[in-house]
Amino acid sequence: MRSLENQVAVVTGASRGIGRAIALSLAKSGAKVIACARNEAQLESLAAEAAESSCSGSIIARSLDVSDSAAIATFVDEVAGEHERIDILVNNAGITRDGLLMNMEDDQFDDVITTNLRSVFWMTRAVSRLMMRARKGRIVNISSISGIMGNAGQSNYAASKAAVIGFTKSVAKEYAKRGITCNAVAPGFIVTDMTSVLPDGVKSSFKDVIPMRRFGEADEIASVVTFLASPESSYLTGQVLVVDGGLHM
Ligand code: NAP
């Protein structure tokens, strides 16, 4: 599938995990992907992997801390200067700082809200100005099943991910007439660094309640994001696609 040929895509949090898989999937579909995160070495190895593989598109590594609003503004200006437009934005960067509510520190709450939510606002506001001018665009925000179901020990994270869903629907309504779609993907448990830190007991108890009895792979999120970024999803906006092996239904 090469339906994204000549499309310029920005993917945040692309150095590893789900974001890395999304960047590769978009590049395989022909997009020119600007992959951002803080870890430049991981981004460079991702760009090299795309160059060495049979990708019809390409990956360009760009260092970016999404918790820095000024850095986001500069980044979007630079990308607009170099590539003229951004057709696809995937807001994927995210962190967890889990803990029970009674013990949660202010910075534990604020850091998660800044990286997972405020960054989505800053990035989408800046990029959508370019999309408005072009009268087309695809925005995909990575939420989480925790934002839908809640999760003990994740009041900060679940709040940020639920807010991303409200944000997604509002942006979808604002831009629907302008050729810009905005959707969210809510993954369940996916095998990445984020979930590797969970104790084995927690992992197996979650597996017991997932109807498919397994965690998902990053590629299984990437394929859904690539569909949402493609012309094939042209009549789909304001939706939350839950990709969780049947956990929430
Ligand atoms: P991960 O393996 O921990 O990767 C997180 C990515 O976010 C990394 O590329 C990291 O890059 C980037 N990131 C974090 N803080 C950043 C910052 N301040 N600026 C720029 N980039 C930043 O996590 P993942 O599992 O792939 O998660 C990706 C997204 O999916 C997140 O939004 C997460 O909440 C969501 N999600 C994951 C799961 C799951 O089960 N894994 C489930 C539901 C939702 P650097 O460290 O290099 O900056």
mmCIF file of C-alpha atoms and ligand atoms in Angstrom:
data_model
loop_
_atom_site.group_PDB
_atom_site.id
_atom_site.type_symbol
_atom_site.label_atom_id
_atom_site.label_comp_id
_atom_site.label_asym_id
_atom_site.label_seq_id
_atom_site.Cartn_x
_atom_site.Cartn_y
_atom_site.Cartn_z
ATOM 1 C CA MET A 1 0.000 0.000 0.000
ATOM 2 C CA ARG A 2 1.532 3.312 -1.063
ATOM 3 C CA SER A 3 -1.428 5.581 -0.510
ATOM 4 C CA LEU A 4 0.622 8.172 1.381
ATOM 5 C CA GLU A 5 3.059 9.021 -1.374
ATOM 6 C CA ASN A 6 4.189 12.701 -1.233
ATOM 7 C CA GLN A 7 2.497 13.194 2.163
ATOM 8 C CA VAL A 8 4.479 14.934 4.914
ATOM 9 C CA ALA A 9 3.871 13.362 8.326
ATOM 10 C CA VAL A 10 5.000 14.342 11.822
ATOM 11 C CA VAL A 11 5.092 11.625 14.490
ATOM 12 C CA THR A 12 5.949 12.510 18.082
ATOM 13 C CA GLY A 13 7.520 9.986 20.445
ATOM 14 C CA ALA A 14 8.958 8.077 17.499
ATOM 15 C CA SER A 15 12.235 6.942 19.079
ATOM 16 C CA ARG A 16 10.814 3.604 20.292
ATOM 17 C CA GLY A 17 7.675 1.595 20.957
ATOM 18 C CA ILE A 18 4.403 2.487 19.267
ATOM 19 C CA GLY A 19 5.669 5.762 17.755
ATOM 20 C CA ARG A 20 8.592 3.997 16.085
ATOM 21 C CA ALA A 21 6.219 1.436 14.555
ATOM 22 C CA ILE A 22 3.899 4.223 13.362
ATOM 23 C CA ALA A 23 6.762 6.126 11.721
ATOM 24 C CA LEU A 24 7.914 2.996 9.871
ATOM 25 C CA SER A 25 4.385 2.082 8.805
ATOM 26 C CA LEU A 26 3.716 5.572 7.397
ATOM 27 C CA ALA A 27 7.073 5.542 5.582
ATOM 28 C CA LYS A 28 6.280 2.094 4.122
ATOM 29 C CA SER A 29 3.079 3.643 2.759
ATOM 30 C CA GLY A 30 5.130 6.303 1.010
ATOM 31 C CA ALA A 31 5.077 9.228 3.456
ATOM 32 C CA LYS A 32 7.985 11.511 4.230
ATOM 33 C CA VAL A 33 7.987 11.147 8.015
ATOM 34 C CA ILE A 34 9.534 13.628 10.431
ATOM 35 C CA ALA A 35 10.165 11.475 13.495
ATOM 36 C CA CYS A 36 10.582 13.387 16.760
ATOM 37 C CA ALA A 37 11.591 12.557 20.315
ATOM 38 C CA ARG A 38 14.400 13.454 22.715
ATOM 39 C CA ASN A 39 16.661 10.443 22.097
ATOM 40 C CA GLU A 40 18.547 11.409 18.931
ATOM 41 C CA ALA A 41 20.544 8.177 18.684
ATOM 42 C CA GLN A 42 17.370 6.070 18.580
ATOM 43 C CA LEU A 43 15.845 8.405 15.984
ATOM 44 C CA GLU A 44 18.949 8.198 13.788
ATOM 45 C CA SER A 45 18.840 4.398 13.903
ATOM 46 C CA LEU A 46 15.160 4.511 12.928
ATOM 47 C CA ALA A 47 15.934 6.802 9.970
ATOM 48 C CA ALA A 48 18.751 4.451 8.924
ATOM 49 C CA GLU A 49 16.457 1.423 9.146
ATOM 50 C CA ALA A 50 13.943 3.130 6.846
ATOM 51 C CA ALA A 51 16.673 4.110 4.382
ATOM 52 C CA GLU A 52 18.047 0.543 4.267
ATOM 53 C CA SER A 53 14.634 -1.106 3.933
ATOM 54 C CA SER A 54 12.242 -1.183 1.038
ATOM 55 C CA CYS A 55 10.285 1.878 2.292
ATOM 56 C CA SER A 56 8.898 3.930 -0.563
ATOM 57 C CA GLY A 57 8.869 6.930 1.782
ATOM 58 C CA SER A 58 11.543 8.176 4.168
ATOM 59 C CA ILE A 59 12.175 9.087 7.804
ATOM 60 C CA ILE A 60 13.915 12.265 8.950
ATOM 61 C CA ALA A 61 15.066 12.369 12.599
ATOM 62 C CA ARG A 62 14.336 15.541 14.592
ATOM 63 C CA SER A 63 15.089 16.109 18.237
ATOM 64 C CA LEU A 64 12.082 17.577 20.074
ATOM 65 C CA ASP A 65 10.922 17.738 23.687
ATOM 66 C CA VAL A 66 7.132 17.980 23.494
ATOM 67 C CA SER A 67 6.895 19.331 27.033
ATOM 68 C CA ASP A 68 8.476 22.582 25.771
ATOM 69 C CA SER A 69 5.862 24.782 24.064
ATOM 70 C CA ALA A 70 8.451 27.169 22.581
ATOM 71 C CA ALA A 71 10.380 24.243 21.101
ATOM 72 C CA ILE A 72 7.173 22.976 19.470
ATOM 73 C CA ALA A 73 6.451 26.386 17.916
ATOM 74 C CA THR A 74 10.002 26.582 16.523
ATOM 75 C CA PHE A 75 9.852 22.980 15.284
ATOM 76 C CA VAL A 76 6.593 23.529 13.369
ATOM 77 C CA ASP A 77 7.924 26.776 11.823
ATOM 78 C CA GLU A 78 11.076 24.969 10.695
ATOM 79 C CA VAL A 79 9.183 22.016 9.231
ATOM 80 C CA ALA A 80 6.831 24.412 7.417
ATOM 81 C CA GLY A 81 9.864 26.254 6.012
ATOM 82 C CA GLU A 82 11.565 23.056 4.848
ATOM 83 C CA HIS A 83 8.590 21.024 3.624
ATOM 84 C CA GLU A 84 5.918 23.733 3.065
ATOM 85 C CA ARG A 85 3.166 21.700 4.674
ATOM 86 C CA ILE A 86 2.277 18.977 7.144
ATOM 87 C CA ASP A 87 -0.411 16.585 5.901
ATOM 88 C CA ILE A 88 -0.436 14.130 8.811
ATOM 89 C CA LEU A 89 0.136 14.700 12.517
ATOM 90 C CA VAL A 90 0.364 11.804 14.961
ATOM 91 C CA ASN A 91 0.467 12.932 18.598
ATOM 92 C CA ASN A 92 1.932 9.814 20.169
ATOM 93 C CA ALA A 93 4.552 10.915 22.751
ATOM 94 C CA GLY A 94 3.508 9.944 26.249
ATOM 95 C CA ILE A 95 4.739 9.019 29.703
ATOM 96 C CA THR A 96 3.451 7.324 32.835
ATOM 97 C CA ARG A 97 4.311 8.271 36.410
ATOM 98 C CA ASP A 98 2.072 5.855 38.249
ATOM 99 C CA GLY A 99 1.165 6.011 41.916
ATOM 100 C CA LEU A 100 -1.801 5.851 44.224
ATOM 101 C CA LEU A 101 -3.733 9.103 44.449
ATOM 102 C CA MET A 102 -3.140 9.523 48.189
ATOM 103 C CA ASN A 103 0.617 9.674 47.613
ATOM 104 C CA MET A 104 0.668 11.484 44.298
ATOM 105 C CA GLU A 105 2.910 14.564 44.195
ATOM 106 C CA ASP A 106 1.942 17.680 42.249
ATOM 107 C CA ASP A 107 4.828 17.279 39.817
ATOM 108 C CA GLN A 108 3.886 13.628 39.209
ATOM 109 C CA PHE A 109 0.451 14.817 38.082
ATOM 110 C CA ASP A 110 1.660 17.903 36.212
ATOM 111 C CA ASP A 111 4.454 16.160 34.268
ATOM 112 C CA VAL A 112 2.023 13.598 32.888
ATOM 113 C CA ILE A 113 -0.540 16.260 31.974
ATOM 114 C CA THR A 114 2.126 18.372 30.245
ATOM 115 C CA THR A 115 3.667 15.558 28.184
ATOM 116 C CA ASN A 116 0.441 13.707 27.369
ATOM 117 C CA LEU A 117 -2.077 16.547 27.020
ATOM 118 C CA ARG A 118 -0.655 20.066 26.844
ATOM 119 C CA SER A 119 1.809 18.906 24.167
ATOM 120 C CA VAL A 120 -1.130 17.647 22.084
ATOM 121 C CA PHE A 121 -2.763 21.071 22.351
ATOM 122 C CA TRP A 122 0.457 22.921 21.435
ATOM 123 C CA MET A 123 1.317 20.656 18.523
ATOM 124 C CA THR A 124 -2.213 20.452 17.103
ATOM 125 C CA ARG A 125 -2.741 24.228 17.336
ATOM 126 C CA ALA A 126 0.481 24.947 15.437
ATOM 127 C CA VAL A 127 0.137 22.202 12.815
ATOM 128 C CA SER A 128 -3.570 22.779 12.181
ATOM 129 C CA ARG A 129 -2.820 26.359 11.089
ATOM 130 C CA LEU A 130 -0.859 24.857 8.188
ATOM 131 C CA MET A 131 -3.589 22.309 7.520
ATOM 132 C CA MET A 132 -6.249 25.045 7.506
ATOM 133 C CA ARG A 133 -4.309 26.863 4.777
ATOM 134 C CA ALA A 134 -4.075 23.649 2.746
ATOM 135 C CA ARG A 135 -7.711 22.781 3.564
ATOM 136 C CA LYS A 136 -6.719 19.211 4.264
ATOM 137 C CA GLY A 137 -5.087 17.180 6.988
ATOM 138 C CA ARG A 138 -5.179 14.088 9.165
ATOM 139 C CA ILE A 139 -4.660 14.310 12.919
ATOM 140 C CA VAL A 140 -4.379 11.120 14.980
ATOM 141 C CA ASN A 141 -4.036 11.309 18.754
ATOM 142 C CA ILE A 142 -2.893 8.338 20.819
ATOM 143 C CA SER A 143 -5.137 8.013 23.854
ATOM 144 C CA SER A 144 -5.404 4.859 25.985
ATOM 145 C CA ILE A 145 -7.872 2.347 27.293
ATOM 146 C CA SER A 146 -6.999 3.836 30.704
ATOM 147 C CA GLY A 147 -8.654 7.079 29.569
ATOM 148 C CA ILE A 148 -11.881 5.162 28.914
ATOM 149 C CA MET A 149 -11.968 2.584 31.720
ATOM 150 C CA GLY A 150 -9.754 4.261 34.347
ATOM 151 C CA ASN A 151 -6.977 2.334 36.062
ATOM 152 C CA ALA A 152 -5.982 2.206 39.735
ATOM 153 C CA GLY A 153 -2.622 3.941 40.202
ATOM 154 C CA GLN A 154 -3.027 5.966 37.010
ATOM 155 C CA SER A 155 -5.308 8.870 37.954
ATOM 156 C CA ASN A 156 -2.838 11.302 36.332
ATOM 157 C CA TYR A 157 -2.379 9.223 33.184
ATOM 158 C CA ALA A 158 -6.069 8.302 32.814
ATOM 159 C CA ALA A 159 -7.057 11.968 33.218
ATOM 160 C CA SER A 160 -4.613 12.996 30.485
ATOM 161 C CA LYS A 161 -5.807 10.282 28.107
ATOM 162 C CA ALA A 162 -9.522 10.952 28.725
ATOM 163 C CA ALA A 163 -8.857 14.636 28.047
ATOM 164 C CA VAL A 164 -7.192 13.727 24.750
ATOM 165 C CA ILE A 165 -10.484 12.111 23.696
ATOM 166 C CA GLY A 166 -12.504 15.264 24.497
ATOM 167 C CA PHE A 167 -9.890 17.339 22.701
ATOM 168 C CA THR A 168 -10.013 15.038 19.660
ATOM 169 C CA LYS A 169 -13.802 15.293 19.333
ATOM 170 C CA SER A 170 -13.763 19.094 19.711
ATOM 171 C CA VAL A 171 -11.022 19.525 17.107
ATOM 172 C CA ALA A 172 -12.911 17.143 14.795
ATOM 173 C CA LYS A 173 -16.018 19.337 15.060
ATOM 174 C CA GLU A 174 -14.069 22.569 14.523
ATOM 175 C CA TYR A 175 -12.268 21.322 11.411
ATOM 176 C CA ALA A 176 -14.743 18.924 9.795
ATOM 177 C CA LYS A 177 -15.776 21.503 7.180
ATOM 178 C CA ARG A 178 -12.157 22.285 6.334
ATOM 179 C CA GLY A 179 -11.086 18.874 5.059
ATOM 180 C CA ILE A 180 -9.242 18.026 8.268
ATOM 181 C CA THR A 181 -10.092 14.878 10.224
ATOM 182 C CA CYS A 182 -9.126 14.264 13.830
ATOM 183 C CA ASN A 183 -9.420 10.831 15.429
ATOM 184 C CA ALA A 184 -7.995 9.002 18.412
ATOM 185 C CA VAL A 185 -6.650 5.504 18.891
ATOM 186 C CA ALA A 186 -6.991 3.991 22.350
ATOM 187 C CA PRO A 187 -4.580 1.070 22.700
ATOM 188 C CA GLY A 188 -5.021 -1.565 25.371
ATOM 189 C CA PHE A 189 -1.873 -3.294 26.677
ATOM 190 C CA ILE A 190 0.887 -3.153 24.069
ATOM 191 C CA VAL A 191 4.362 -4.689 24.398
ATOM 192 C CA THR A 192 6.714 -1.673 24.747
ATOM 193 C CA ASP A 193 9.101 -0.182 27.327
ATOM 194 C CA MET A 194 6.062 1.443 28.970
ATOM 195 C CA THR A 195 4.488 -1.901 29.898
ATOM 196 C CA SER A 196 7.726 -3.872 30.376
ATOM 197 C CA VAL A 197 8.109 -2.290 33.826
ATOM 198 C CA LEU A 198 4.829 -3.778 35.089
ATOM 199 C CA PRO A 199 5.271 -6.598 37.633
ATOM 200 C CA ASP A 200 4.686 -10.096 36.206
ATOM 201 C CA GLY A 201 1.672 -10.607 38.472
ATOM 202 C CA VAL A 202 -0.011 -7.478 37.104
ATOM 203 C CA LYS A 203 0.734 -8.545 33.520
ATOM 204 C CA SER A 204 -0.756 -12.002 33.956
ATOM 205 C CA SER A 205 -3.863 -10.693 35.721
ATOM 206 C CA PHE A 206 -4.461 -8.281 32.825
ATOM 207 C CA LYS A 207 -3.937 -11.077 30.278
ATOM 208 C CA ASP A 208 -6.638 -13.086 32.051
ATOM 209 C CA VAL A 209 -9.243 -10.384 31.329
ATOM 210 C CA ILE A 210 -8.244 -9.687 27.716
ATOM 211 C CA PRO A 211 -10.505 -11.857 25.520
ATOM 212 C CA MET A 212 -7.621 -12.490 23.085
ATOM 213 C CA ARG A 213 -5.454 -13.536 26.080
ATOM 214 C CA ARG A 214 -2.398 -11.620 24.912
ATOM 215 C CA PHE A 215 -0.894 -8.131 24.821
ATOM 216 C CA GLY A 216 -0.851 -6.300 21.487
ATOM 217 C CA GLU A 217 2.198 -5.490 19.372
ATOM 218 C CA ALA A 218 3.201 -1.947 18.383
ATOM 219 C CA ASP A 219 2.617 -2.845 14.708
ATOM 220 C CA GLU A 220 -1.029 -3.610 15.524
ATOM 221 C CA ILE A 221 -1.488 0.017 16.589
ATOM 222 C CA ALA A 222 0.597 1.373 13.710
ATOM 223 C CA SER A 223 -1.613 -0.254 11.070
ATOM 224 C CA VAL A 224 -4.731 1.390 12.536
ATOM 225 C CA VAL A 225 -3.013 4.790 12.705
ATOM 226 C CA THR A 226 -1.871 4.404 9.088
ATOM 227 C CA PHE A 227 -5.448 3.685 8.038
ATOM 228 C CA LEU A 228 -6.637 6.830 9.878
ATOM 229 C CA ALA A 229 -3.904 8.833 8.139
ATOM 230 C CA SER A 230 -4.833 7.519 4.698
ATOM 231 C CA PRO A 231 -7.408 8.577 2.082
ATOM 232 C CA GLU A 232 -9.316 5.343 2.894
ATOM 233 C CA SER A 233 -10.596 6.932 6.137
ATOM 234 C CA SER A 234 -11.959 10.054 4.422
ATOM 235 C CA TYR A 235 -15.445 9.965 6.065
ATOM 236 C CA LEU A 236 -14.235 9.163 9.578
ATOM 237 C CA THR A 237 -13.716 11.901 12.154
ATOM 238 C CA GLY A 238 -14.117 12.440 15.896
ATOM 239 C CA GLN A 239 -13.857 8.707 16.564
ATOM 240 C CA VAL A 240 -11.953 6.701 19.114
ATOM 241 C CA LEU A 241 -10.750 3.369 17.753
ATOM 242 C CA VAL A 242 -10.128 1.039 20.676
ATOM 243 C CA VAL A 243 -7.396 -1.491 19.827
ATOM 244 C CA ASP A 244 -7.220 -3.763 22.857
ATOM 245 C CA GLY A 245 -7.831 -7.415 21.983
ATOM 246 C CA GLY A 246 -11.457 -7.047 23.085
ATOM 247 C CA LEU A 247 -10.755 -5.837 26.645
ATOM 248 C CA HIS A 248 -13.318 -3.033 26.506
ATOM 249 C CA MET A 249 -16.579 -3.825 24.740
HETATM 250 P P1 NAP B 1 7.342 4.136 25.223
HETATM 251 O O1 NAP B 1 7.894 2.898 24.617
HETATM 252 O O2 NAP B 1 7.684 4.488 26.627
HETATM 253 O O3 NAP B 1 7.720 5.352 24.251
HETATM 254 C C1 NAP B 1 7.314 6.653 24.573
HETATM 255 C C2 NAP B 1 7.766 7.582 23.473
HETATM 256 O O4 NAP B 1 7.388 8.926 23.856
HETATM 257 C C3 NAP B 1 9.260 7.563 23.276
HETATM 258 O O5 NAP B 1 9.569 7.655 21.908
HETATM 259 C C4 NAP B 1 9.713 8.820 24.010
HETATM 260 O O6 NAP B 1 10.880 9.346 23.392
HETATM 261 C C5 NAP B 1 8.528 9.752 23.774
HETATM 262 N N1 NAP B 1 8.477 10.840 24.733
HETATM 263 C C6 NAP B 1 8.233 10.786 26.055
HETATM 264 N N2 NAP B 1 8.342 12.012 26.600
HETATM 265 C C7 NAP B 1 8.667 12.855 25.591
HETATM 266 C C8 NAP B 1 8.935 14.237 25.515
HETATM 267 N N3 NAP B 1 8.893 15.040 26.591
HETATM 268 N N4 NAP B 1 9.232 14.777 24.308
HETATM 269 C C9 NAP B 1 9.289 13.990 23.208
HETATM 270 N N5 NAP B 1 9.048 12.677 23.209
HETATM 271 C C10 NAP B 1 8.742 12.117 24.391
HETATM 272 O O7 NAP B 1 5.759 4.128 25.180
HETATM 273 P P2 NAP B 1 4.726 3.470 24.161
HETATM 274 O O8 NAP B 1 4.143 2.308 24.839
HETATM 275 O O9 NAP B 1 5.312 3.335 22.820
HETATM 276 O O10 NAP B 1 3.613 4.618 24.169
HETATM 277 C C11 NAP B 1 3.334 5.446 23.064
HETATM 278 C C12 NAP B 1 1.990 6.122 23.283
HETATM 279 O O11 NAP B 1 0.983 5.110 23.385
HETATM 280 C C13 NAP B 1 1.917 6.930 24.551
HETATM 281 O O12 NAP B 1 1.125 8.069 24.362
HETATM 282 C C14 NAP B 1 1.222 5.977 25.516
HETATM 283 O O13 NAP B 1 0.570 6.661 26.546
HETATM 284 C C15 NAP B 1 0.257 5.296 24.581
HETATM 285 N N6 NAP B 1 -0.236 4.011 25.063
HETATM 286 C C16 NAP B 1 0.621 2.962 25.279
HETATM 287 C C17 NAP B 1 0.105 1.758 25.734
HETATM 288 C C18 NAP B 1 0.965 0.551 25.990
HETATM 289 O O14 NAP B 1 0.440 -0.461 26.485
HETATM 290 N N7 NAP B 1 2.260 0.555 25.671
HETATM 291 C C19 NAP B 1 -1.266 1.634 25.975
HETATM 292 C C20 NAP B 1 -2.097 2.714 25.752
HETATM 293 C C21 NAP B 1 -1.569 3.896 25.274
HETATM 294 P P3 NAP B 1 12.161 9.966 24.154
HETATM 295 O O15 NAP B 1 12.240 9.323 25.501
HETATM 296 O O16 NAP B 1 13.277 9.642 23.228
HETATM 297 O O17 NAP B 1 11.877 11.428 24.207
#
